[in-house]
Amino acid sequence: MVTDTFDHLLPEVRELIKLPSWERINHIKKDIWIGYPTANKALEKLRELFDHPQRQRMPNLLIIGHANNGKSMIVEKFCRGYKARIERRRLGADKFYDLGEQDYLVEMPIVSIQMPPLPDSRRFYLAILEKFKLACSFTYDRANIGYLENKIISFFREYNVKMLIIDEIHNALAGQNNKQREFLNMLRLIGNELKIPLICVGTKDAYLAIRSDPQLENRFEPFVLPRWKAGREYDSLLASMAAIFPLKKPSNLNNPKISELILQKGEGILGEIVTLLRKAAIQAIYIQETIDEMMFKMIDYYSPAERRQIFERSLAEVS
Ligand SMILES: Nc1ncnc2c1ncn2[C@@H]1O[C@H](COP(=O)(O)OP(=O)(O)OP(=O)(O)O)[C@@H](O)[C@H]1O
Ligand SMILES: [Mg+2]
């Protein structure tokens, strides 16, 4: 049934119904944050650590989850609330030249980086310094490691950095054992020196990496993002998704047949669930403005297991 009020949608989504199909499809393709309870708990934990008073041994957090299960989205959502403060200032002018304006970094409450693909301290430091590119007019490619370390410490103090987030920390597991150890050692020293909470984000391998250093292990509280399973949190996730897709008719994703199919096909991984639902919603725009079982039959979605099988089959054809 089509209602004029579209009250099956969130108020801000209702306005999108007037848009042509292609614009609604573009909206469906965008990443829209859904605040499910586990993610909200993680955000709460991050806030608590951000506000934690400085002390000799700062508490740290290790967010662990399967690939594609929403780890980076949580961190990005959190960082949006603590953006760097940048000011545009006039550089002045003389008789001949107007030097115009320039952006200056004033404050950077959070530094959030992706762990380089190897546990290499130098590349790690350069990834951090890249975040301060507004604050320095030269590159550090040739500087020695001690200099990079000192520069980071002085930048963190000058720009009032209160938290360091390292995503993809499982990359610290790659490489030789002594490199791993050297990197973990450096992580510990950086935490001690700066007295700010460190937030590491990664897969189960990340947990193994941190656990391999007993001193680090007891400083990192693990926070697990489990695979999704049937239950109240999952039902509410599906209801939220149904309310953000600008479809003219309501969809009952909580119908057990549909919700089980999504969970099973998506293997309990949030990114898969969202991809599957997005495809079904786009199909619904073309066909009938509501998602039902038929939409899932019409789309070209392969579960991770199916994708692996297809890949292995095509490999066999190559050899
Ligand atoms: N809170 C959320 N609301 C809506 N969609 C989400 C949310 N979290 C994750 N997603 C969906 O899942 C996808 C994967 O999320 P994300 O990139 O955060 O996973 P990840 O655990 O960091 O994956 P990887 O281990 O591969 O880095 C996102 O692109 C988005 O489509
Ligand atoms: Mg990620």
Short mmCIF file of C-alpha atoms and ligand atoms in Angstrom, two decimals:
data_model
loop_
_atom_site.label_atom_id
_atom_site.label_comp_id
_atom_site.label_asym_id
_atom_site.label_seq_id
_atom_site.Cartn_x
_atom_site.Cartn_y
_atom_site.Cartn_z
CA MET A 1 0.00 0.00 0.00
CA VAL A 2 1.38 3.44 -0.90
CA THR A 3 0.74 6.03 1.78
CA ASP A 4 1.09 9.75 1.07
CA THR A 5 2.81 10.28 4.38
CA PHE A 6 5.48 7.61 3.86
CA ASP A 7 5.60 7.09 7.58
CA HIS A 8 7.47 3.82 7.12
CA LEU A 9 10.52 6.06 6.50
CA LEU A 10 12.64 8.25 8.75
CA PRO A 11 11.47 11.89 8.52
CA GLU A 12 14.64 13.01 6.69
CA VAL A 13 14.24 10.18 4.15
CA ARG A 14 10.60 11.00 3.34
CA GLU A 15 11.64 14.07 1.35
CA LEU A 16 13.77 11.90 -0.93
CA ILE A 17 10.72 10.02 -2.20
CA LYS A 18 9.99 12.92 -4.58
CA LEU A 19 13.38 12.51 -6.29
CA PRO A 20 13.79 10.61 -9.56
CA SER A 21 14.75 6.94 -9.30
CA TRP A 22 18.44 7.48 -10.12
CA GLU A 23 18.81 9.96 -7.28
CA ARG A 24 17.13 7.61 -4.87
CA ILE A 25 19.47 4.86 -6.04
CA ASN A 26 22.45 7.11 -5.39
CA HIS A 27 21.15 7.71 -1.91
CA ILE A 28 20.88 3.96 -1.30
CA LYS A 29 24.50 3.53 -2.41
CA LYS A 30 25.76 6.02 0.18
CA ASP A 31 27.09 4.91 3.56
CA ILE A 32 24.53 5.92 6.14
CA TRP A 33 25.33 5.41 9.78
CA ILE A 34 23.05 3.12 11.77
CA GLY A 35 23.64 3.30 15.49
CA TYR A 36 23.13 -0.32 16.58
CA PRO A 37 23.66 -1.05 20.30
CA THR A 38 27.14 -2.67 20.06
CA ALA A 39 28.41 0.26 17.97
CA ASN A 40 26.90 2.72 20.45
CA LYS A 41 28.66 0.89 23.28
CA ALA A 42 31.96 1.15 21.39
CA LEU A 43 31.40 4.88 20.84
CA GLU A 44 30.65 5.31 24.53
CA LYS A 45 33.89 3.50 25.41
CA LEU A 46 35.84 5.75 23.02
CA ARG A 47 34.29 8.87 24.54
CA GLU A 48 35.19 7.65 28.02
CA LEU A 49 38.81 7.12 26.99
CA PHE A 50 38.97 10.46 25.20
CA ASP A 51 37.91 12.20 28.42
CA HIS A 52 40.15 10.06 30.61
CA PRO A 53 42.41 12.20 32.82
CA GLN A 54 46.11 11.82 32.10
CA ARG A 55 47.95 9.34 34.25
CA GLN A 56 51.16 7.38 34.13
CA ARG A 57 49.57 4.31 32.54
CA MET A 58 46.78 5.26 30.21
CA PRO A 59 44.09 2.68 29.41
CA ASN A 60 43.95 1.57 25.76
CA LEU A 61 41.34 -0.14 23.65
CA LEU A 62 41.52 -2.87 21.03
CA ILE A 63 38.47 -3.08 18.78
CA ILE A 64 38.40 -6.52 17.20
CA GLY A 65 36.04 -7.90 14.58
CA HIS A 66 35.78 -9.92 11.42
CA ALA A 67 36.74 -8.10 8.20
CA ASN A 68 33.90 -5.93 6.83
CA ASN A 69 31.99 -5.98 10.10
CA GLY A 70 31.83 -2.25 10.85
CA LYS A 71 35.05 -1.51 12.76
CA SER A 72 36.26 1.43 10.70
CA MET A 73 32.78 2.95 10.48
CA ILE A 74 32.70 3.18 14.29
CA VAL A 75 36.05 4.93 14.40
CA GLU A 76 35.09 7.31 11.59
CA LYS A 77 31.80 8.13 13.28
CA PHE A 78 33.66 8.89 16.49
CA CYS A 79 36.29 11.06 14.81
CA ARG A 80 33.60 13.18 13.12
CA GLY A 81 32.82 14.62 16.54
CA TYR A 82 36.44 15.69 17.13
CA LYS A 83 37.60 17.26 13.89
CA ALA A 84 40.88 19.14 13.63
CA ARG A 85 40.49 22.90 14.00
CA ILE A 86 41.88 24.74 10.99
CA GLU A 87 41.94 28.51 10.61
CA ARG A 88 42.30 30.54 7.48
CA ARG A 89 44.66 33.45 8.06
CA ARG A 90 45.79 36.32 5.91
CA LEU A 91 49.44 36.26 5.02
CA GLY A 92 49.48 40.02 4.36
CA ALA A 93 50.37 42.18 1.38
CA ASP A 94 52.86 44.75 0.33
CA LYS A 95 52.91 47.35 -2.41
CA PHE A 96 53.35 44.72 -5.13
CA TYR A 97 51.98 41.43 -3.90
CA ASP A 98 48.97 40.22 -2.05
CA LEU A 99 50.15 37.04 -0.40
CA GLY A 100 46.57 35.84 0.08
CA GLU A 101 45.44 33.46 2.79
CA GLN A 102 46.62 30.15 4.17
CA ASP A 103 45.15 27.37 6.29
CA TYR A 104 46.73 26.85 9.70
CA LEU A 105 46.32 23.91 11.97
CA VAL A 106 45.21 25.07 15.41
CA GLU A 107 44.20 21.88 17.18
CA MET A 108 43.94 18.18 16.37
CA PRO A 109 42.08 16.29 19.12
CA ILE A 110 42.47 12.88 17.44
CA VAL A 111 45.09 11.44 15.14
CA SER A 112 43.64 8.47 13.28
CA ILE A 113 45.80 6.49 10.84
CA GLN A 114 45.82 3.22 8.97
CA MET A 115 48.65 0.90 9.93
CA PRO A 116 51.07 0.62 6.98
CA PRO A 117 51.17 -2.86 5.44
CA LEU A 118 54.28 -3.87 7.41
CA PRO A 119 55.29 -3.33 11.06
CA ASP A 120 57.77 -0.71 10.04
CA SER A 121 58.24 2.08 12.61
CA ARG A 122 59.48 4.55 10.02
CA ARG A 123 56.42 4.16 7.79
CA PHE A 124 54.23 4.28 10.86
CA TYR A 125 55.76 7.61 11.93
CA LEU A 126 55.46 9.01 8.41
CA ALA A 127 51.77 8.02 8.32
CA ILE A 128 51.27 10.03 11.53
CA LEU A 129 53.27 13.01 10.31
CA GLU A 130 51.21 13.09 7.11
CA LYS A 131 48.28 14.14 9.32
CA PHE A 132 50.24 17.26 10.27
CA LYS A 133 51.02 18.31 6.73
CA LEU A 134 49.37 21.67 7.32
CA ALA A 135 51.73 22.30 10.19
CA CYS A 136 54.97 21.76 8.32
CA SER A 137 56.20 22.92 4.99
CA PHE A 138 58.64 20.09 4.24
CA THR A 139 58.57 16.30 4.06
CA TYR A 140 60.35 14.02 6.47
CA ASP A 141 61.23 11.30 3.99
CA ARG A 142 64.95 11.60 4.63
CA ALA A 143 64.87 12.31 8.37
CA ASN A 144 66.21 9.71 10.79
CA ILE A 145 63.86 7.77 13.00
CA GLY A 146 64.78 9.57 16.23
CA TYR A 147 63.98 12.89 14.60
CA LEU A 148 60.60 11.61 13.38
CA GLU A 149 59.77 10.37 16.86
CA ASN A 150 60.65 13.70 18.48
CA LYS A 151 58.69 15.60 15.85
CA ILE A 152 55.60 13.49 16.56
CA ILE A 153 55.89 14.04 20.29
CA SER A 154 56.21 17.79 19.85
CA PHE A 155 53.32 17.95 17.35
CA PHE A 156 51.08 15.92 19.65
CA ARG A 157 51.77 18.37 22.49
CA GLU A 158 51.53 21.50 20.38
CA TYR A 159 48.23 20.53 18.74
CA ASN A 160 46.73 19.01 21.85
CA VAL A 161 46.27 15.47 20.53
CA LYS A 162 44.30 13.47 23.07
CA MET A 163 43.94 10.13 21.30
CA LEU A 164 45.80 8.06 18.72
CA ILE A 165 43.77 5.58 16.65
CA ILE A 166 45.51 2.92 14.56
CA ASP A 167 43.21 1.02 12.20
CA GLU A 168 44.24 -2.18 10.40
CA ILE A 169 46.62 -2.95 13.27
CA HIS A 170 46.70 -6.61 12.16
CA ASN A 171 49.21 -5.42 9.55
CA ALA A 172 51.62 -5.28 12.50
CA LEU A 173 51.53 -9.07 12.34
CA ALA A 174 52.94 -9.16 8.85
CA GLY A 175 56.71 -9.38 8.45
CA GLN A 176 59.44 -10.96 10.50
CA ASN A 177 59.12 -11.61 14.19
CA ASN A 178 61.82 -9.17 15.24
CA LYS A 179 60.17 -6.38 13.21
CA GLN A 180 56.86 -7.12 14.94
CA ARG A 181 58.51 -6.98 18.33
CA GLU A 182 60.29 -3.75 17.50
CA PHE A 183 57.01 -2.21 16.39
CA LEU A 184 55.08 -3.33 19.47
CA ASN A 185 57.86 -2.02 21.65
CA MET A 186 57.64 1.33 19.91
CA LEU A 187 53.86 1.35 20.43
CA ARG A 188 54.36 0.84 24.14
CA LEU A 189 56.95 3.61 24.33
CA ILE A 190 54.76 6.03 22.43
CA GLY A 191 51.89 5.35 24.85
CA ASN A 192 54.17 5.91 27.84
CA GLU A 193 55.68 9.07 26.45
CA LEU A 194 52.51 10.79 25.26
CA LYS A 195 50.19 9.58 28.01
CA ILE A 196 47.22 9.44 25.68
CA PRO A 197 44.95 6.46 25.08
CA LEU A 198 45.85 4.30 22.08
CA ILE A 199 42.99 2.75 20.15
CA CYS A 200 43.92 -0.19 17.96
CA VAL A 201 41.43 -1.60 15.48
CA GLY A 202 41.75 -4.85 13.57
CA THR A 203 40.83 -8.47 13.03
CA LYS A 204 41.43 -11.37 15.41
CA ASP A 205 45.05 -11.41 14.21
CA ALA A 206 45.45 -8.00 15.83
CA TYR A 207 44.52 -9.48 19.17
CA LEU A 208 47.17 -12.16 18.68
CA ALA A 209 49.75 -9.47 17.85
CA ILE A 210 48.99 -7.45 20.99
CA ARG A 211 48.83 -10.57 23.12
CA SER A 212 52.29 -11.56 22.01
CA ASP A 213 53.60 -8.72 24.18
CA PRO A 214 52.48 -9.32 27.82
CA GLN A 215 53.02 -5.68 28.79
CA LEU A 216 50.82 -4.50 25.96
CA GLU A 217 48.24 -7.19 26.52
CA ASN A 218 47.26 -6.00 29.95
CA ARG A 219 47.04 -2.39 28.80
CA PHE A 220 44.59 -3.06 26.00
CA GLU A 221 41.00 -3.77 26.86
CA PRO A 222 39.50 -5.86 24.06
CA PHE A 223 36.16 -4.82 22.58
CA VAL A 224 34.69 -7.44 20.26
CA LEU A 225 32.30 -6.78 17.38
CA PRO A 226 30.84 -10.25 16.99
CA ARG A 227 29.26 -11.67 13.88
CA TRP A 228 25.55 -10.90 13.72
CA LYS A 229 23.09 -13.50 14.83
CA ALA A 230 19.30 -13.69 15.04
CA GLY A 231 17.89 -11.68 17.93
CA ARG A 232 16.70 -8.28 19.04
CA GLU A 233 19.74 -6.30 17.87
CA TYR A 234 19.56 -7.89 14.42
CA ASP A 235 15.80 -7.28 14.15
CA SER A 236 16.31 -3.65 15.04
CA LEU A 237 19.13 -3.32 12.46
CA LEU A 238 16.79 -4.61 9.75
CA ALA A 239 14.01 -2.26 10.86
CA SER A 240 16.45 0.67 10.72
CA MET A 241 17.58 -0.30 7.22
CA ALA A 242 13.95 -0.53 6.05
CA ALA A 243 13.43 3.04 7.28
CA ILE A 244 16.43 4.56 5.46
CA PHE A 245 15.90 3.21 1.94
CA PRO A 246 13.69 5.72 0.07
CA LEU A 247 11.14 3.18 -1.22
CA LYS A 248 7.54 4.24 -1.71
CA LYS A 249 6.07 1.16 -0.03
CA PRO A 250 7.02 -0.35 3.35
CA SER A 251 9.14 -3.54 3.42
CA ASN A 252 8.90 -6.12 6.13
CA LEU A 253 12.52 -7.21 6.46
CA ASN A 254 11.69 -8.71 9.84
CA ASN A 255 9.61 -11.40 8.22
CA PRO A 256 11.49 -14.52 9.46
CA LYS A 257 11.96 -15.91 5.95
CA ILE A 258 13.63 -12.69 4.79
CA SER A 259 15.64 -11.99 7.91
CA GLU A 260 17.04 -15.55 7.99
CA LEU A 261 17.91 -15.39 4.31
CA ILE A 262 19.83 -12.12 4.81
CA LEU A 263 21.70 -13.45 7.82
CA GLN A 264 22.60 -16.70 6.13
CA LYS A 265 23.66 -15.16 2.81
CA GLY A 266 25.57 -12.34 4.51
CA GLU A 267 27.24 -14.82 6.90
CA GLY A 268 26.53 -12.51 9.83
CA ILE A 269 28.90 -9.83 8.50
CA LEU A 270 27.52 -6.30 8.63
CA GLY A 271 29.13 -5.14 5.37
CA GLU A 272 27.61 -8.13 3.56
CA ILE A 273 24.18 -7.59 5.10
CA VAL A 274 24.25 -3.93 4.03
CA THR A 275 25.43 -4.79 0.48
CA LEU A 276 22.76 -7.44 0.06
CA LEU A 277 20.03 -5.11 1.29
CA ARG A 278 21.25 -2.26 -0.87
CA LYS A 279 21.04 -4.43 -3.97
CA ALA A 280 17.55 -5.60 -3.02
CA ALA A 281 16.45 -1.99 -2.41
CA ILE A 282 17.77 -0.84 -5.79
CA GLN A 283 16.01 -3.75 -7.46
CA ALA A 284 12.83 -2.74 -5.63
CA ILE A 285 13.06 0.78 -7.08
CA TYR A 286 13.05 -0.70 -10.59
CA ILE A 287 10.24 -3.15 -9.97
CA GLN A 288 7.79 -2.66 -7.14
CA GLU A 289 8.96 -0.12 -4.50
CA THR A 290 9.12 -2.71 -1.73
CA ILE A 291 11.62 -5.41 -0.75
CA ASP A 292 10.26 -8.93 -0.56
CA GLU A 293 11.75 -12.39 -1.11
CA MET A 294 11.49 -12.05 -4.87
CA MET A 295 13.90 -9.08 -4.89
CA PHE A 296 16.62 -11.27 -3.36
CA LYS A 297 16.12 -13.84 -6.10
CA MET A 298 16.51 -11.21 -8.80
CA ILE A 299 19.78 -9.62 -7.68
CA ASP A 300 23.30 -10.75 -8.47
CA TYR A 301 24.65 -11.14 -4.96
CA TYR A 302 27.06 -13.91 -4.01
CA SER A 303 27.81 -14.67 -0.39
CA PRO A 304 31.49 -14.68 0.70
CA ALA A 305 31.46 -18.51 0.53
CA GLU A 306 29.98 -18.46 -2.97
CA ARG A 307 32.55 -15.87 -4.06
CA ARG A 308 35.36 -18.08 -2.77
CA GLN A 309 33.96 -21.04 -4.70
CA ILE A 310 33.67 -19.02 -7.90
CA PHE A 311 37.21 -17.77 -7.46
CA GLU A 312 38.59 -21.26 -6.86
CA ARG A 313 36.76 -22.57 -9.90
CA SER A 314 38.20 -19.82 -12.07
CA LEU A 315 41.68 -20.51 -10.66
CA ALA A 316 41.30 -24.16 -11.61
CA GLU A 317 40.46 -23.08 -15.14
CA VAL A 318 43.67 -21.04 -15.31
CA SER A 319 45.96 -23.88 -14.17
N1 LIG B 1 27.06 1.54 11.64
C1 LIG B 1 26.86 1.24 10.35
N2 LIG B 1 25.76 1.69 9.71
C2 LIG B 1 25.54 1.38 8.42
N3 LIG B 1 26.36 0.64 7.67
C3 LIG B 1 27.47 0.16 8.25
C4 LIG B 1 27.79 0.44 9.61
N4 LIG B 1 28.95 -0.15 9.90
C5 LIG B 1 29.35 -0.77 8.77
N5 LIG B 1 28.48 -0.59 7.79
C6 LIG B 1 28.60 -1.14 6.41
O1 LIG B 1 29.56 -2.17 6.42
C7 LIG B 1 30.67 -1.85 5.56
C8 LIG B 1 31.94 -2.31 6.21
O2 LIG B 1 32.20 -1.52 7.34
P1 LIG B 1 33.70 -1.14 7.78
O3 LIG B 1 34.49 -0.67 6.62
O4 LIG B 1 33.58 -0.28 8.97
O5 LIG B 1 34.22 -2.60 8.19
P2 LIG B 1 35.61 -3.03 8.80
O6 LIG B 1 35.31 -3.95 9.92
O7 LIG B 1 36.46 -1.85 9.08
O8 LIG B 1 36.22 -3.85 7.58
P3 LIG B 1 37.77 -4.18 7.26
O9 LIG B 1 38.20 -5.17 8.28
O10 LIG B 1 37.70 -4.78 5.89
O11 LIG B 1 38.53 -2.89 7.33
C9 LIG B 1 30.57 -0.35 5.34
O12 LIG B 1 31.11 0.01 4.10
C10 LIG B 1 29.09 -0.07 5.43
O13 LIG B 1 28.48 -0.33 4.18
MG MG B 2 38.27 -1.20 8.27
#
